mmCIF file of C-alpha atoms in Angstrom:
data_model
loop_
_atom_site.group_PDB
_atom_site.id
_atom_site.type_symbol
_atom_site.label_atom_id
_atom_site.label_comp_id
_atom_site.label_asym_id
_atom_site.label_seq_id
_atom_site.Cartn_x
_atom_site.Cartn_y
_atom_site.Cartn_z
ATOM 1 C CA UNK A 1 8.006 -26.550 0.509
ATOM 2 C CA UNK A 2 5.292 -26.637 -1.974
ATOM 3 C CA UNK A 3 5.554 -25.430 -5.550
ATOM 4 C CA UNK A 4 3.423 -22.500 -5.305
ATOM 5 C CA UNK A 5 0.040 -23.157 -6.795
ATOM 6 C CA UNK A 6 -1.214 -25.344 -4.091
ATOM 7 C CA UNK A 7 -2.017 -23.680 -0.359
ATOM 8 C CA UNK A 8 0.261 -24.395 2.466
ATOM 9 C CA UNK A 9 -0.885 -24.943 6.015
ATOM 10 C CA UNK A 10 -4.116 -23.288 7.221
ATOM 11 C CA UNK A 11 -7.769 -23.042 6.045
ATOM 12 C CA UNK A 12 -8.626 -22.852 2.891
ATOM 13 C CA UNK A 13 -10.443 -19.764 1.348
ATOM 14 C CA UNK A 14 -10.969 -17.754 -1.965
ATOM 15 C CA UNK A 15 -8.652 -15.353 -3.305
ATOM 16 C CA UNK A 16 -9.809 -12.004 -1.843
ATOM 17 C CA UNK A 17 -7.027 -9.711 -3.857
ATOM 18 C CA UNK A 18 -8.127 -7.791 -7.100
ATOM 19 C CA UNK A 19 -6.731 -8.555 -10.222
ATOM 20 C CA UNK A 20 -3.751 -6.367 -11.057
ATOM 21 C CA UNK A 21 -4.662 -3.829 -13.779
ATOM 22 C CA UNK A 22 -3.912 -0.408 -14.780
ATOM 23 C CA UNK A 23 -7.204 0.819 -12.354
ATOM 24 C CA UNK A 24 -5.629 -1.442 -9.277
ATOM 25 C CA UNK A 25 -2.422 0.837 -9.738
ATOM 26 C CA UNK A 26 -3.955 3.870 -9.866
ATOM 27 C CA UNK A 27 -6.097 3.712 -6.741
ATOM 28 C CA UNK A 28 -3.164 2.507 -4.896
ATOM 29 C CA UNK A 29 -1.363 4.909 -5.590
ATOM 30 C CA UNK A 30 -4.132 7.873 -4.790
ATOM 31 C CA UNK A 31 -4.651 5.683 -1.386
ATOM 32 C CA UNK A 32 -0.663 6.276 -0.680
ATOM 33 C CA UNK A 33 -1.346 9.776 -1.630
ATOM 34 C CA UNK A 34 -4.201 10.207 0.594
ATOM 35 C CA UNK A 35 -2.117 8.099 3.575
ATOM 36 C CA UNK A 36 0.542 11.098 3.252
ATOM 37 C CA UNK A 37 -1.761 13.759 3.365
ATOM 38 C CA UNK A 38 -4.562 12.377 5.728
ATOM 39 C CA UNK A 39 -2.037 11.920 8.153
ATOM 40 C CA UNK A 40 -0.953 15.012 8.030
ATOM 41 C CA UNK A 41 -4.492 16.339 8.482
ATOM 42 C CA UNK A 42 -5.178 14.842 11.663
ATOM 43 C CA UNK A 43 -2.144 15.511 12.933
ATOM 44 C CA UNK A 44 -1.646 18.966 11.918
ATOM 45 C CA UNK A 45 -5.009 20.296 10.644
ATOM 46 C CA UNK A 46 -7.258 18.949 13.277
ATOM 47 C CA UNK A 47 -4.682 19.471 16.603
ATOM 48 C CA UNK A 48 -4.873 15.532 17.181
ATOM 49 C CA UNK A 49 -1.001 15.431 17.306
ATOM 50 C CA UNK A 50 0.827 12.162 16.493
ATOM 51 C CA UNK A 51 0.173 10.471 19.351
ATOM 52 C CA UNK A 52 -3.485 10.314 19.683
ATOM 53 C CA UNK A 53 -3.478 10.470 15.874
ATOM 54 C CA UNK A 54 -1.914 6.880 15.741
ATOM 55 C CA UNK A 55 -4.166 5.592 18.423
ATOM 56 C CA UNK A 56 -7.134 6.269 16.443
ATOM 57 C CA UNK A 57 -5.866 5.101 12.621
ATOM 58 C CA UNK A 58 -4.474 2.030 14.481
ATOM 59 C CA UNK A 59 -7.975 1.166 15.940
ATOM 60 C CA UNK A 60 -9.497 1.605 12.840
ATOM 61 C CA UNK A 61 -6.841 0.109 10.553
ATOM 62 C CA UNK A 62 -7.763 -2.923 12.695
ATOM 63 C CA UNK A 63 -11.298 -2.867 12.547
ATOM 64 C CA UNK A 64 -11.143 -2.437 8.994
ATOM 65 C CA UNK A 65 -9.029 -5.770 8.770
ATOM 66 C CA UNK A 66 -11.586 -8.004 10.911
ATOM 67 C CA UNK A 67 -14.014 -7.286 8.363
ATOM 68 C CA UNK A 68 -11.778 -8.364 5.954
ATOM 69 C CA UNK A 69 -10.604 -10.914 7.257
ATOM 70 C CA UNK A 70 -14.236 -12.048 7.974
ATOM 71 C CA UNK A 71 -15.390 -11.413 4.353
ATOM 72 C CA UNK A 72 -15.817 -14.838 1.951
ATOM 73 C CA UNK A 73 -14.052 -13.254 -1.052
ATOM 74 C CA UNK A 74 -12.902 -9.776 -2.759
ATOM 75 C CA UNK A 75 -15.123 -6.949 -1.568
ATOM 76 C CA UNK A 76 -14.325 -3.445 -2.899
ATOM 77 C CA UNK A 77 -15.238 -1.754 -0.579
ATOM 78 C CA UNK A 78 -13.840 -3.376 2.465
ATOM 79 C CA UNK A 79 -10.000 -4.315 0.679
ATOM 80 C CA UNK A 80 -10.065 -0.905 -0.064
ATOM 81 C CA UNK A 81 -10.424 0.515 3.192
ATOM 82 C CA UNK A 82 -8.182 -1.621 4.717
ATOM 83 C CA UNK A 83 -5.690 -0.362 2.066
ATOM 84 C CA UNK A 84 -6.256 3.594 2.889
ATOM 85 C CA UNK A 85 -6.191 3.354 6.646
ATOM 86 C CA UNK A 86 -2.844 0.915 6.259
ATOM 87 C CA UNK A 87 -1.815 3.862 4.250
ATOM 88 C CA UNK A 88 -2.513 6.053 6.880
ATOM 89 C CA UNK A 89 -1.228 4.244 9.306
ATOM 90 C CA UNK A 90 2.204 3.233 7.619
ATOM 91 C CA UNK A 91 2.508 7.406 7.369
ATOM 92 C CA UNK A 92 2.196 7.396 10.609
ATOM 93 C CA UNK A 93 4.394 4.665 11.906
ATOM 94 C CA UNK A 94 7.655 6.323 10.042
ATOM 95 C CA UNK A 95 6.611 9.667 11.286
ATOM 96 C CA UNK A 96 6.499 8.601 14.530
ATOM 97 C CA UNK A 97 10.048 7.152 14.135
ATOM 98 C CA UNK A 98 11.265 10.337 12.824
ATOM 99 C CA UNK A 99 9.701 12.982 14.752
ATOM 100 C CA UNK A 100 9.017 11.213 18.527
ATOM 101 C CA UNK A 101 12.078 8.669 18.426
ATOM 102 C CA UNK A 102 14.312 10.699 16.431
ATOM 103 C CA UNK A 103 15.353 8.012 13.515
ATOM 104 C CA UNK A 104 17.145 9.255 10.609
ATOM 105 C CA UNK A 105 14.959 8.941 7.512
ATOM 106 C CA UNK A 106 17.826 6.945 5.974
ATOM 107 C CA UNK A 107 18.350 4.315 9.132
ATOM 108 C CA UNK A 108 14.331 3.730 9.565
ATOM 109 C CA UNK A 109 14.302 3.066 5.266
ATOM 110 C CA UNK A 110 17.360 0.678 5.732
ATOM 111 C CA UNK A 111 15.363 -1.020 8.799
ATOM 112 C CA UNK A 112 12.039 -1.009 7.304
ATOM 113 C CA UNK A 113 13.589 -2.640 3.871
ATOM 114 C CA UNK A 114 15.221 -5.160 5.924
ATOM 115 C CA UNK A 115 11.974 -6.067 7.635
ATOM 116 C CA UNK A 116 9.985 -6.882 4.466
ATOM 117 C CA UNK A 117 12.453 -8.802 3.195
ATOM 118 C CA UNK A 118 12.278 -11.281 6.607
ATOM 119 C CA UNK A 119 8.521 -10.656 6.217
ATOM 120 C CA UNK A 120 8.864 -12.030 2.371
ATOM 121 C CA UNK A 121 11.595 -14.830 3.072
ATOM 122 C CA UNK A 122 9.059 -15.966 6.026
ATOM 123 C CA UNK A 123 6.097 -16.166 3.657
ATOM 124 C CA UNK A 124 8.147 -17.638 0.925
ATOM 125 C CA UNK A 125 9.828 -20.315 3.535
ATOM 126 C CA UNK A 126 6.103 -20.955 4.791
ATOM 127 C CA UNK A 127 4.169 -21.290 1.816
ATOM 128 C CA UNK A 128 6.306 -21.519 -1.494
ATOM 129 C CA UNK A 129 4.985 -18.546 -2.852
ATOM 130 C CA UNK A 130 4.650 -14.413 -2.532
ATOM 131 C CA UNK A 131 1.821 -14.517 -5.559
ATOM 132 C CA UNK A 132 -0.659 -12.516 -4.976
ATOM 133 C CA UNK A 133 -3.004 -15.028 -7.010
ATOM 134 C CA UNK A 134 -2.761 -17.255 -4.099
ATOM 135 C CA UNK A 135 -4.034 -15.565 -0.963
ATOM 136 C CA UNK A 136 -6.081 -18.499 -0.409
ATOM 137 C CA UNK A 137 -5.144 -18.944 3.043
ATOM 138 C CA UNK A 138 -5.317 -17.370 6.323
ATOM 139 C CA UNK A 139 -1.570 -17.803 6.780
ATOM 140 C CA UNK A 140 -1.022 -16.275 3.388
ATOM 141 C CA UNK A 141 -4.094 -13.786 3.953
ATOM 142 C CA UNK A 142 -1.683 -12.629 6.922
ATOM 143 C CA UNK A 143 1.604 -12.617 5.352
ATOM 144 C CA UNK A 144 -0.181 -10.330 2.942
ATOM 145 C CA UNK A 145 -1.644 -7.498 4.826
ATOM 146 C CA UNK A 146 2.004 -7.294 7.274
ATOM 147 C CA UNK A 147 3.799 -7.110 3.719
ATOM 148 C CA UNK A 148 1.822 -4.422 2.486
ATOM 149 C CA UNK A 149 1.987 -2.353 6.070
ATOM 150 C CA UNK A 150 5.620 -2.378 5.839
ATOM 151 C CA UNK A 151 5.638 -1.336 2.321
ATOM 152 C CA UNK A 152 3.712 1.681 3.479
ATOM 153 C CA UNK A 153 5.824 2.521 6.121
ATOM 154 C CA UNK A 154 8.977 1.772 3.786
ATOM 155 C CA UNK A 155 7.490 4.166 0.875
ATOM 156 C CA UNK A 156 7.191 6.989 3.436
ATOM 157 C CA UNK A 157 10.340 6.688 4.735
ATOM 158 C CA UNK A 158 12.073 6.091 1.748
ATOM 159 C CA UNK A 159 9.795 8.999 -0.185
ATOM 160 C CA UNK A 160 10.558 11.461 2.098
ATOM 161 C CA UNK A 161 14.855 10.652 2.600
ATOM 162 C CA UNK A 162 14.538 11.421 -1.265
ATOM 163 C CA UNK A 163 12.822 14.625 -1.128
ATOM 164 C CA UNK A 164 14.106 15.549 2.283
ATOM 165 C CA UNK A 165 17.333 13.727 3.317
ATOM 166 C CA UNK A 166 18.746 14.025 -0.125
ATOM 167 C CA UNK A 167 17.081 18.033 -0.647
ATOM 168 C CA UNK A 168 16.235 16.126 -4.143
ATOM 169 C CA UNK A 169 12.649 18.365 -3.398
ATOM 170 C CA UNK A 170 8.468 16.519 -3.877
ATOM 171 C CA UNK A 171 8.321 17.264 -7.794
ATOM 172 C CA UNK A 172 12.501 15.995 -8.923
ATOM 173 C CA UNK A 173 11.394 12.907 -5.991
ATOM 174 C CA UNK A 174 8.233 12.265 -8.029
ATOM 175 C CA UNK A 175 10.134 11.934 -11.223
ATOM 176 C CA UNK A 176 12.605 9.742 -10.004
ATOM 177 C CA UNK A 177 10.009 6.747 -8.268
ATOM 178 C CA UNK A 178 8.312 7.324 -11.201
ATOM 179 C CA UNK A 179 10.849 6.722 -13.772
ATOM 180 C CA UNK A 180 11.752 3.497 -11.612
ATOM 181 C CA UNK A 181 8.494 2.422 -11.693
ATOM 182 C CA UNK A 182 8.261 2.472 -15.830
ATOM 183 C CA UNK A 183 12.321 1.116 -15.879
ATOM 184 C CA UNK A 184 10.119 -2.213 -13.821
ATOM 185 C CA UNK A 185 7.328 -1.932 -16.597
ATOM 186 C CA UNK A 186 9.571 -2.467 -19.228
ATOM 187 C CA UNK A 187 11.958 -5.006 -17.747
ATOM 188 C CA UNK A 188 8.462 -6.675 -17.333
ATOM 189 C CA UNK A 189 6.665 -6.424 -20.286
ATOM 190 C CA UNK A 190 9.682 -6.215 -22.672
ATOM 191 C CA UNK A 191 12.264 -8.835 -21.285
ATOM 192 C CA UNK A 192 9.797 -10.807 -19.277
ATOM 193 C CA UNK A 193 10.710 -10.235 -15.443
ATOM 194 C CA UNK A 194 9.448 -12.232 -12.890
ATOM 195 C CA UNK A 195 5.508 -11.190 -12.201
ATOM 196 C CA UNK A 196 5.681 -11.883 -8.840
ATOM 197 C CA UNK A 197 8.748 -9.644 -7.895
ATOM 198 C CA UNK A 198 7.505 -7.279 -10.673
ATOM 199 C CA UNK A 199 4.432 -7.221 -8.860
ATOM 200 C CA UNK A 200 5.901 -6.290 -4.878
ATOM 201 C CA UNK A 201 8.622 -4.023 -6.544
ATOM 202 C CA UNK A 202 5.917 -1.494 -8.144
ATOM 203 C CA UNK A 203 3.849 -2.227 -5.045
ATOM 204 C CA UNK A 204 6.727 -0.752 -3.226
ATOM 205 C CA UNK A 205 7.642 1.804 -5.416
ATOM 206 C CA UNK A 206 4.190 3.284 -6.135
ATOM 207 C CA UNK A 207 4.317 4.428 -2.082
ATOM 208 C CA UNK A 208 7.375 6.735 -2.664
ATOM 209 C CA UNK A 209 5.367 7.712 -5.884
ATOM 210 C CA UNK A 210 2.334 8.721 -3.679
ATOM 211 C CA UNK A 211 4.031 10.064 -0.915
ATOM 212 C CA UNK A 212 6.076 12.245 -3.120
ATOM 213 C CA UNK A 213 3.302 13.407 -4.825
ATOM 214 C CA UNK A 214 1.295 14.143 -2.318
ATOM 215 C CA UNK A 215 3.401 16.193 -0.379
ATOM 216 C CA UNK A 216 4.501 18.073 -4.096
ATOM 217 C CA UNK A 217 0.443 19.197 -4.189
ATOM 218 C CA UNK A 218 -0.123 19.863 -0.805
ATOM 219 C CA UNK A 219 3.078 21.580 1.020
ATOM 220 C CA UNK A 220 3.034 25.100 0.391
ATOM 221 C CA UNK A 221 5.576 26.718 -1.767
ATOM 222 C CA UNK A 222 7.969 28.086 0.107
ATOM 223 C CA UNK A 223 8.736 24.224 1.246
ATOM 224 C CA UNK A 224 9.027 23.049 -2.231
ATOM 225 C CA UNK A 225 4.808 22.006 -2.860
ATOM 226 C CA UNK A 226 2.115 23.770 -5.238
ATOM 227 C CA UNK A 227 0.219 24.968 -2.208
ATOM 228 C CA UNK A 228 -3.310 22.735 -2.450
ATOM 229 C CA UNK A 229 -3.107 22.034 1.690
ATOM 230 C CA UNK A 230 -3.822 18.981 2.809
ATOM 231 C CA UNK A 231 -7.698 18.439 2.998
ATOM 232 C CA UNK A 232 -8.086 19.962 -0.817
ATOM 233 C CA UNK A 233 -5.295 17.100 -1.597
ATOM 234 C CA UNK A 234 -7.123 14.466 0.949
ATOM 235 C CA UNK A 235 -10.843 15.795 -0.008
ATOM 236 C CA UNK A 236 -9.574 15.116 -3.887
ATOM 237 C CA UNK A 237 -7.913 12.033 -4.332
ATOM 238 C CA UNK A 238 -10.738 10.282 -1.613
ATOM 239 C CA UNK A 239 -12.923 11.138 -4.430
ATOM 240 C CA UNK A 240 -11.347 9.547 -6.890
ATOM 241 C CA UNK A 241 -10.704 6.431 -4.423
ATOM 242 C CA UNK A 242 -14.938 6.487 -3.754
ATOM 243 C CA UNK A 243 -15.483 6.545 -7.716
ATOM 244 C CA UNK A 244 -13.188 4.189 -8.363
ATOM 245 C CA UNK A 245 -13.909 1.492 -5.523
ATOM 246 C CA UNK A 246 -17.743 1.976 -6.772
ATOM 247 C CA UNK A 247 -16.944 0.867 -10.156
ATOM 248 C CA UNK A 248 -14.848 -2.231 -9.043
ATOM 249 C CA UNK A 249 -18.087 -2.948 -6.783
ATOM 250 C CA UNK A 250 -19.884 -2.951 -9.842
ATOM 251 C CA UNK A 251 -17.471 -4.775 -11.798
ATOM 252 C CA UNK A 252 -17.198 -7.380 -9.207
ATOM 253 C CA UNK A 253 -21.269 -8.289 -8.767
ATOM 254 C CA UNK A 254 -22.135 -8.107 -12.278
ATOM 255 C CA UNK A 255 -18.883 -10.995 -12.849
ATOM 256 C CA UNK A 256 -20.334 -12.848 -9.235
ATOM 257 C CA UNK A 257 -23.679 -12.838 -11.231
ATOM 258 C CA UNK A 258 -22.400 -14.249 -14.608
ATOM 259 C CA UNK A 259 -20.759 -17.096 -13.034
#
């Protein structure tokens, strides 16, 4: 097993993962907002039903990841596509569990945290290392994108046992992922926590977050939500995702020029 700063098995590449700051979080937690209530859109909203709604995110959500998977290093625009439609997709994966199979919210979060943790023991076993400072392989370029689907489909499950399993309701849900998600900040930044595991526990947590707080703005409020709907909440917080993606793609060719 290598020590973690040199690549494992499998062709070498650059790092094509933003940096982690306080902007990163943010959008990734608007795209888990927007994978909650997109996916309710196309289900609901636009008669697709779940079926024929997965078909078509799944198509995409693949498409989206040849490109990235063809690109030579970070692109915006691209990574953050592929992060949405996982989003979307993720949604839909636990929702199809629930609603078509007939899963308990609380068996499918159980299964789906037991899954990323053989996806991260796999990737650890493999290649030393869960940093995200060293997707510089394919292998670990793979390892990557299956982690972060099963977060997604983890953070929806797990999101909406809180609110729904547990009657805790979107807003009292919201508080509590949240207030988990500063209790890792702190044990970070004030007593020094592992980055990496800091890292994938907030990556985790911030879907719950999303999910929560998408489904607090957009249910109505007679099941617990403000009332926004779904494509005021989607129409929104895509926005936001454009604006901020443009800026990173700014950010990112005025550095590639400087070097």
């Amino acid at each position: 097993m290598n020590n973690g700063t040199q690549p494992g098995t499998g062709q070498l590449i650059l790092n094509k993962v933003p940096e982690v700051t306080l902007m990163f979080w943010l959008v990734k937690m608007m795209s888990t907002t927007v994978g909650e209530t997109a996916a309710d859109f196309l289900n609901f909203n636009l008669n697709f039903g779940l079926t024929a709604t997965s078909v078509v995110v799944a198509v995409l959500t693949a498409l989206a990841l040849a490109f990235q998977l063809r690109t030579k290093r970070y692109t915006p625009s691209v990574y953050w596509l592929s992060i949405v439609l996982i989003s979307v997709l993720g949604t839909l994966i636990t929702d199809h569990l629930t609603d078509n199979v007939g899963v308990p919210l609380m068996v499918s979060t159980a299964a789906f945290s037991l899954a990323l943790a053989c996806v991260f023991a796999l990737w650890h076993r493999r290649e030393g290392t869960l940093s995200i400072h060293h997707i510089d392989t394919r292998a670990r370029e793979w390892f990557y994108w299956l982690a972060i689907l099963v977060t997604f489909a983890l953070g929806t499950a797990s999101g909406d046992w809180f609110a729904e399993g547990l009657n805790l309701g979107y807003a009292n849900s919201t508080m509590v992922f949240g207030a988990l998600i500063a209790m890792i900040a702190v044990a970070r930044f004030r007593f020094n926590m592992n980055a990496v595991w800091a890292f994938w526990l907030g990556y985790i947590l911030t879907r719950p977050l999303g999910a929560s707080l998408g489904d607090l703005l957009s249910q109505p409020a007679t099941n617990g939500g403000l009332g926004l709907g779904t494509t005021q909440t989607s129409l929104v917080f895509l926005a936001l995702i454009v604006g901020s993606v443009c800026c990173f793609a700014y950010q990112n060719e005025k550095l590639s020029h400087s070097k």
